[in-house]
Amino acid sequence: MELSPFYQELFTSLNRGVVMSVALIVPSAIGGVIIGILAGVIRTFGGRFVRAVGDGYAAVFRGTPLVVQLFVIYFGLPNLGIYLSPYVAAVTGFMLCSGAYQSEYVRGALLSIKSGQYLGAQALGFTTFQTIFWIVVPQAVRRAIHGCGNEIIYLIKYSSLAFIVTCIELTGEGKTIATEYFRFTEVFMVIGVYYLLLVTIAMMILKRIEKTLYVPGFGRS
Amino acid sequence: MSTGKGNPILRASNITKTFGNNTILHGVSVELAKGEIKILIGSSGGGKSTLLQCINCLVVPDSGEIEVDGMVIDITKKKDLYRLRQQVGMIFQDFNLFDHLTAIDNITIALRKVKKISREQATQRARQELEQVGLGDKQHLYPAQLSGGQKQRVAIARALAMDPKILLLDEPTSALDPTLVGEVISVIKRLAAKGMTMIMATHQMSLISTLADEILFMENGRIVEQGTPSVLLAKGNKSRTRGFCDSLNDLVGEEG
Ligand SMILES: Nc1ncnc2c1ncn2[C@@H]1O[C@H](COP(=O)(O)OP(=O)(O)O)[C@@H](O)[C@H]1O
Ligand SMILES: [Mg+2]
């Protein structure tokens, strides 16, 4: 059975788009988690100045729409002599936005670690940095993991905003075909299925990570 | 050099600590010779935990001097505090094991990160210490999988693996079910028999009467009475300590 030209073109485009989507999502998710942990630690344990910087970062990136952030990064930064390709601009925006949300989950988890864990470490001669790095963060990550996973699922869906900076991924490719053939409903339903698949795969990976990090006494078995 | 009491391994002098405008310690002094065991008693809120935590500067004293094995600690220097804590082990009422690490890793992490010992050597040492407290077969269990008594024994093994010169114990059996107290007491008694230098806050009569070289009775941030158990607990002695211990005995009597 041959697919009609419309479907042939649609799947070719969407497959190209989904590759771009994955190329946007994976580094943004990883970068977001790393920034989130760093910002979360700084916002929880930092001195007054760095804490203010961390809080400011989170307030700005959680408080403004992602569309605006992407616009500023792609169209605004050139005014300062910083030129980013559409792809780099999109990944930068996603990472910073995701990191701001991740830092909130990480911070909550860090604050939930009981003082006994600090005392136990300090009494053995751990420095403050060692206590945070070896004892507090590893526990907090396990407590934050559900929230962080949830944020990654959101990221998969808001990655479609890359079209703002002319980076054409899954949604962008689909929209082009839909406009060309004027068949919006079908195209967007197929796009929906693609996202559903992406999210399903992401959830499987997250579950695997959760299992690897599982320790009795943290969350459910 | 003379041996014994002339040459204290720990000297804490005139320790004061105030939280807000609530003075918890009013210039408390404690000295400890090598191998000596002093036991802190007194009702809750008297400042026992605060005193113990001041000795290893988990709570930094407002004033006072701390000297361990001839080294005077500058409490304003972080380096000094880290060094002090490596030499002074501490056992807490609620264990404070690292929840994300197995019994053996609770011990190796301190050896590796603080003492910078290689992983193999740390593992070997940790295994030895766990066997000493009778937990050789529980190495790979997490704190959530251990009973209270087992957790406290891991905590003791963890402290001992650091080769402390002194051990501070803050009500080590108070958070345990009565049925689990015995296993921890016997580990502590074995330590004492090996000559470990200790200061222990406890209300466990069997520890007080058998281990104490000296009893320190604390009230409102002061040591109000001190002496050997044989004197303070002697029949007919009207000491506060005796009264307090009698009330402990009464409690045990009622429970048993
Ligand atoms: N971090 C703190 N902040 C304020 N008050 C404290 C703090 N730690 C202890 N205290 C107070 O110090 C007093 C002595 O407490 P503590 O040393 O725990 O006594 P004990 O161990 O003899 O029961 C208590 O009244 C307690 O409320
Ligand atoms: Mg106490």
XYZ file of C-alpha atoms and ligand atoms in Angstrom:
505
model
C 0.000 0.000 0.000
C 1.410 3.342 -1.080
C 0.915 6.362 1.129
C -0.631 9.376 -0.547
C 1.806 12.214 -1.404
C 0.383 14.230 1.491
C 1.213 11.543 4.052
C 4.566 10.789 2.468
C 5.509 14.431 2.745
C 4.030 14.716 6.224
C 5.984 11.812 7.690
C 9.210 12.835 5.983
C 8.871 16.305 7.499
C 7.768 15.128 10.926
C 10.585 12.607 11.134
C 13.034 15.374 10.299
C 11.281 17.545 12.880
C 11.368 14.957 15.621
C 15.113 14.552 15.182
C 15.478 18.306 15.715
C 13.130 18.143 18.707
C 15.226 15.447 20.337
C 18.358 17.450 19.558
C 16.762 20.371 21.410
C 15.280 18.430 24.307
C 18.174 16.206 25.365
C 20.818 18.895 25.989
C 18.196 21.245 27.415
C 16.984 18.617 29.877
C 20.489 17.660 31.005
C 21.637 21.275 31.147
C 18.458 22.246 32.972
C 19.027 19.616 35.652
C 22.663 20.647 36.134
C 21.785 24.343 36.306
C 18.883 23.468 38.599
C 21.129 21.618 41.043
C 23.762 24.364 41.016
C 21.218 27.159 41.344
C 19.301 25.198 43.982
C 22.445 24.700 46.067
C 23.484 28.334 45.698
C 20.006 29.573 46.574
C 19.947 27.359 49.666
C 23.499 27.562 51.013
C 25.135 30.480 49.234
C 26.342 33.658 50.856
C 24.076 36.671 50.700
C 25.370 37.919 47.355
C 25.363 34.699 45.323
C 22.043 33.755 46.863
C 20.569 37.034 45.660
C 21.923 36.323 42.170
C 20.402 32.817 42.236
C 17.058 34.072 43.501
C 17.062 36.813 40.880
C 17.744 34.302 38.118
C 14.922 32.036 39.245
C 12.528 34.960 39.675
C 13.207 36.296 36.161
C 13.035 32.966 34.353
C 10.003 31.696 36.228
C 8.324 35.069 36.111
C 8.465 35.810 32.392
C 6.979 33.847 29.479
C 9.399 31.558 27.678
C 8.436 33.254 24.396
C 9.793 36.525 25.741
C 12.992 34.846 26.954
C 13.600 33.277 23.543
C 12.940 36.581 21.801
C 15.428 38.408 23.988
C 18.074 35.712 23.576
C 17.768 35.511 19.796
C 16.801 39.034 18.760
C 18.037 41.028 21.756
C 21.512 39.675 22.447
C 22.882 40.699 19.021
C 22.545 44.275 20.293
C 25.258 43.345 22.796
C 27.316 41.751 20.054
C 26.269 38.196 20.958
C 24.992 36.297 17.936
C 23.533 32.819 18.502
C 22.307 30.389 15.857
C 18.604 29.539 16.098
C 19.450 26.129 17.533
C 21.870 27.453 20.158
C 19.483 30.257 21.060
C 16.642 27.775 21.569
C 18.725 25.362 23.668
C 20.046 28.264 25.765
C 16.546 29.538 26.418
C 15.166 26.101 27.293
C 18.090 25.300 29.575
C 17.822 28.538 31.505
C 14.061 28.323 31.821
C 14.097 24.649 32.799
C 16.983 25.231 35.221
C 15.007 27.923 37.009
C 12.123 25.534 37.622
C 14.461 22.649 38.511
C 16.231 24.838 41.067
C 12.915 25.251 42.844
C 12.431 21.475 43.187
C 16.045 21.008 44.248
C 15.805 23.807 46.797
C 12.682 22.316 48.338
C 14.420 18.947 48.593
C 17.573 20.459 50.096
C 15.534 22.233 52.744
C 13.784 18.974 53.624
C 17.034 17.235 54.652
C 17.046 16.999 58.439
C 19.683 18.723 60.554
C 20.865 15.357 61.903
C 22.440 14.592 58.531
C 24.548 17.753 58.781
C 25.460 17.057 62.396
C 26.467 13.485 61.603
C 28.793 14.639 58.847
C 30.229 17.623 60.700
C 30.946 15.483 63.744
C 33.123 13.240 61.562
C 35.149 16.209 60.354
C 33.449 16.838 56.993
C 33.854 20.392 55.751
C 30.705 22.321 54.920
C 31.337 21.790 51.214
C 31.927 18.047 51.652
C 28.747 17.766 53.716
C 26.685 19.433 51.023
C 28.344 17.604 48.122
C 28.524 14.069 49.540
C 25.625 13.898 51.957
C 22.980 16.542 51.382
C 22.817 16.813 47.585
C 22.705 13.038 46.929
C 19.758 12.767 49.296
C 18.042 15.860 47.925
C 18.350 14.616 44.343
C 16.468 11.483 45.341
C 13.757 13.554 46.949
C 13.538 15.964 44.024
C 13.523 13.363 41.304
C 9.748 13.239 40.775
C 9.475 16.995 40.412
C 12.506 17.152 38.152
C 11.094 14.419 35.933
C 7.838 16.304 35.691
C 9.676 19.436 34.585
C 11.405 17.443 31.839
C 8.008 16.291 30.558
C 6.927 19.942 30.389
C 10.152 20.782 28.581
C 9.377 18.233 25.881
C 6.167 20.062 25.149
C 7.372 23.624 25.385
C 10.291 22.774 23.087
C 7.804 23.487 20.280
C 8.374 27.181 21.001
C 11.711 26.875 19.187
C 9.900 28.109 16.067
C 9.941 31.585 17.660
C 13.658 31.742 16.934
C 13.195 30.099 13.497
C 14.441 26.733 14.696
C 12.131 24.284 12.937
C 11.367 21.168 14.935
C 8.406 18.788 15.118
C 5.635 21.356 15.475
C 7.271 23.762 13.018
C 7.623 21.113 10.309
C 4.054 19.996 10.810
C 2.722 23.526 10.642
C 4.404 24.050 7.268
C 2.745 20.951 5.821
C -0.601 21.810 7.381
C -0.528 25.255 5.807
C 0.569 23.877 2.456
C -2.238 21.284 2.278
C -4.678 23.137 4.504
C -5.237 19.954 6.556
C -4.724 21.206 10.120
C -6.707 18.668 12.127
C -4.996 15.584 10.714
C -1.528 17.110 10.900
C -1.862 18.276 14.482
C -3.321 14.959 15.586
C -0.331 13.167 14.114
C 1.981 15.679 15.824
C 0.172 14.913 19.082
C 0.942 11.228 18.650
C 4.622 12.022 18.073
C 4.756 14.016 21.326
C 2.956 11.260 23.161
C 5.653 8.860 21.985
C 8.423 11.241 23.052
C 6.896 11.659 26.486
C 6.416 7.906 26.847
C 10.055 7.262 26.037
C 11.123 10.028 28.430
C 9.031 8.502 31.206
C 10.629 5.125 30.615
C 14.102 6.640 30.859
C 13.149 8.571 33.995
C 11.800 5.430 35.583
C 15.054 3.650 34.810
C 17.036 6.476 36.442
C 14.756 6.426 39.459
C 15.322 2.716 39.811
C 19.084 3.103 39.581
C 19.073 5.792 42.271
C 16.594 3.983 44.477
C 17.552 3.667 48.112
C 15.289 2.145 50.782
C 13.760 4.922 52.831
C 13.506 7.409 49.943
C 10.160 7.487 48.233
C 8.403 4.293 47.259
C 9.950 1.004 46.250
C 55.812 12.478 81.562
C 53.523 11.119 84.167
C 50.721 8.868 83.084
C 47.079 9.273 84.026
C 45.248 12.159 85.563
C 48.054 14.697 85.568
C 47.896 15.048 81.812
C 44.375 15.560 80.488
C 43.656 14.522 76.918
C 40.701 16.894 76.878
C 40.388 20.170 78.672
C 37.296 22.306 78.162
C 37.382 25.364 80.374
C 34.783 27.974 81.138
C 32.509 27.129 78.226
C 29.638 29.566 77.895
C 26.834 29.480 75.372
C 23.837 31.749 74.984
C 21.005 31.327 72.509
C 19.223 34.653 72.102
C 19.027 35.917 75.663
C 18.826 32.431 77.100
C 22.140 31.396 78.643
C 22.421 27.616 78.327
C 25.956 27.109 79.654
C 27.387 29.300 82.437
C 31.125 28.709 82.246
C 31.288 24.919 82.424
C 34.668 23.167 82.719
C 35.438 19.508 82.129
C 38.732 17.671 82.084
C 39.341 14.147 80.960
C 42.406 11.978 81.426
C 43.239 9.281 78.915
C 41.007 6.267 79.462
C 38.745 8.138 81.840
C 34.954 7.958 81.597
C 32.762 10.796 82.839
C 29.016 10.595 82.829
C 26.695 13.579 82.541
C 23.322 13.343 84.171
C 20.573 15.783 85.023
C 17.066 16.496 83.895
C 16.226 17.402 80.352
C 17.057 20.969 79.329
C 19.979 21.184 81.727
C 22.463 21.685 78.891
C 24.039 18.235 78.541
C 23.658 18.044 74.769
C 24.789 21.626 74.334
C 27.895 20.982 76.425
C 28.784 17.878 74.421
C 28.252 19.713 71.144
C 30.370 22.611 72.372
C 33.235 20.227 73.065
C 33.502 19.307 69.371
C 32.235 22.729 68.308
C 29.133 21.480 66.517
C 27.791 24.325 68.591
C 30.494 26.954 68.714
C 30.885 28.246 72.283
C 30.606 31.974 72.925
C 33.684 31.810 75.093
C 35.933 29.287 76.749
C 38.904 27.229 75.778
C 39.149 23.739 74.333
C 42.341 21.739 74.304
C 42.687 18.237 72.903
C 45.854 16.254 73.498
C 47.894 19.375 74.107
C 46.520 21.257 71.087
C 44.573 24.422 71.865
C 41.703 24.897 69.425
C 41.183 28.297 67.877
C 37.417 28.232 67.603
C 37.455 31.061 65.068
C 39.430 28.931 62.582
C 37.478 26.429 60.467
C 40.589 24.326 59.922
C 40.994 23.907 63.667
C 37.367 22.871 64.024
C 37.656 20.218 61.304
C 40.807 18.872 62.931
C 39.183 18.887 66.370
C 36.195 16.914 65.110
C 38.397 14.274 63.525
C 39.884 13.614 66.939
C 36.642 13.676 68.885
C 34.022 11.127 67.867
C 30.357 11.719 68.600
C 27.418 9.390 69.063
C 23.962 10.946 68.884
C 20.693 9.980 70.460
C 19.095 9.535 67.039
C 22.117 7.977 65.300
C 22.397 10.417 62.386
C 23.483 7.751 59.940
C 23.562 8.926 56.327
C 20.231 7.702 55.003
C 21.336 7.262 51.393
C 24.311 5.030 52.186
C 24.627 1.406 53.273
C 26.073 0.559 56.670
C 29.521 0.016 55.231
C 29.434 3.135 53.045
C 28.428 5.215 56.048
C 31.840 4.304 57.411
C 33.920 4.357 54.231
C 32.701 7.763 53.103
C 34.146 9.423 56.189
C 37.423 7.525 55.864
C 37.709 8.378 52.182
C 36.597 11.991 52.176
C 37.920 13.153 55.532
C 40.931 10.916 56.091
C 41.626 10.540 52.349
C 42.125 6.795 52.681
C 41.863 4.648 49.542
C 38.611 2.850 48.855
C 40.088 -0.626 49.441
C 41.694 0.278 52.739
C 38.565 2.104 53.867
C 36.402 -0.889 53.015
C 38.690 -3.214 54.907
C 38.695 -0.989 57.982
C 34.928 -0.505 57.836
C 34.377 -4.252 57.677
C 36.551 -4.747 60.750
C 34.649 -2.127 62.699
C 31.274 -3.568 61.717
C 32.401 -6.995 62.833
C 33.530 -5.516 66.154
C 29.972 -4.341 66.814
C 28.501 -7.619 65.604
C 27.165 -6.366 62.278
C 29.510 -8.088 59.845
C 26.503 -9.551 58.042
C 24.617 -6.249 57.739
C 27.197 -4.305 55.707
C 25.029 -3.765 52.674
C 21.802 -2.774 54.392
C 20.578 0.818 54.369
C 19.650 2.642 57.587
C 15.955 2.220 56.768
C 16.517 -1.555 56.842
C 18.190 -1.611 60.264
C 16.701 -1.643 63.757
C 17.450 1.224 66.126
C 20.015 -0.814 68.022
C 21.738 -1.821 64.807
C 21.762 1.787 63.604
C 23.395 2.926 66.809
C 26.001 0.188 66.533
C 26.800 1.279 62.952
C 27.120 4.844 64.241
C 29.570 3.656 66.895
C 31.546 1.670 64.306
C 31.616 4.762 62.086
C 32.957 6.944 64.871
C 35.580 4.395 65.917
C 36.857 3.912 62.364
C 38.113 7.505 62.528
C 40.405 6.554 65.450
C 39.109 9.249 67.781
C 41.016 10.108 70.921
C 37.797 10.798 72.790
C 34.222 9.724 72.263
C 31.244 11.929 73.151
C 28.001 10.026 73.586
C 24.719 11.900 73.855
C 22.071 9.622 75.353
C 23.049 6.755 73.041
C 20.257 4.473 74.219
C 17.423 6.955 74.773
C 15.804 6.550 71.362
C 15.819 2.760 71.517
C 13.120 0.256 72.332
C 13.820 -1.281 75.744
C 14.533 -4.601 74.068
C 17.304 -3.061 71.934
C 19.070 -1.137 74.698
C 21.101 -4.143 75.817
C 23.014 -4.665 72.564
C 24.172 -1.041 72.533
C 25.090 -1.085 76.210
C 27.252 -4.139 75.731
C 29.091 -2.478 72.823
C 29.731 0.599 74.983
C 30.936 -1.538 77.867
C 33.340 -3.330 75.568
C 34.697 0.051 74.445
C 35.202 1.056 78.038
C 37.019 -2.181 78.760
C 39.374 -1.402 75.872
C 40.233 1.891 77.525
C 38.264 4.344 75.360
C 38.120 7.855 76.788
C 34.501 8.954 76.941
C 32.060 11.590 78.095
C 28.553 10.268 77.996
C 25.207 11.790 78.783
C 22.959 8.933 79.837
C 20.225 7.999 82.232
C 20.966 4.316 81.953
C 21.718 3.216 85.509
C 23.708 0.173 84.399
C 26.081 2.455 82.493
C 26.295 5.043 85.267
C 27.065 2.634 88.069
C 29.488 0.377 86.200
C 31.389 2.743 83.912
C 31.578 6.177 85.502
C 34.917 7.250 86.912
C 33.098 10.433 87.752
C 29.516 11.605 87.590
C 28.756 15.206 86.591
C 25.308 16.392 87.607
C 24.143 19.244 85.409
C 21.368 21.685 86.092
C 20.527 24.989 84.410
C 23.782 25.113 82.526
C 26.061 24.419 85.480
C 27.736 21.348 86.895
C 26.187 21.440 90.348
C 27.697 18.269 91.717
C 30.504 15.950 90.736
C 32.201 12.927 92.213
C 32.753 9.223 91.946
C 29.692 6.970 91.920
C 30.893 5.231 95.057
C 30.722 8.517 96.956
C 27.736 10.191 95.323
C 25.584 7.080 95.252
C 26.604 5.792 98.677
C 23.776 4.854 100.996
C 22.977 7.731 103.286
C 24.575 10.344 101.013
C 22.081 13.185 100.573
C 23.519 14.153 97.169
C 21.319 15.491 94.372
C 22.873 12.805 92.213
C 21.665 10.068 94.516
C 18.161 11.519 94.572
C 18.152 11.734 90.805
C 19.425 8.190 90.357
C 16.915 6.885 92.854
C 14.160 8.382 90.759
C 15.665 6.664 87.706
C 15.693 3.387 89.594
C 12.077 3.909 90.608
C 11.161 4.364 86.949
C 12.951 1.168 86.003
C 11.265 -0.580 88.915
C 7.837 0.512 87.728
C 8.520 -0.504 84.147
C 9.999 -3.863 85.072
N 19.902 25.725 68.853
C 19.242 26.138 69.955
N 18.576 27.319 69.956
C 17.930 27.739 71.057
N 17.876 27.065 72.209
C 18.513 25.887 72.285
C 19.230 25.351 71.170
N 19.763 24.180 71.518
C 19.399 23.962 72.806
N 18.642 24.986 73.273
C 18.092 25.111 74.618
O 19.126 24.844 75.534
C 18.614 24.202 76.670
C 19.462 23.009 76.977
O 19.264 22.034 75.993
P 20.098 20.695 75.921
O 21.542 21.040 75.875
O 19.540 19.918 74.793
O 19.771 20.001 77.300
P 19.774 18.462 77.668
O 20.570 17.740 76.647
O 20.385 18.441 79.025
O 18.359 18.032 77.681
C 17.165 23.868 76.385
O 16.364 24.793 77.091
C 17.043 24.075 74.903
O 15.766 24.549 74.604
Mg 20.022 16.182 75.354
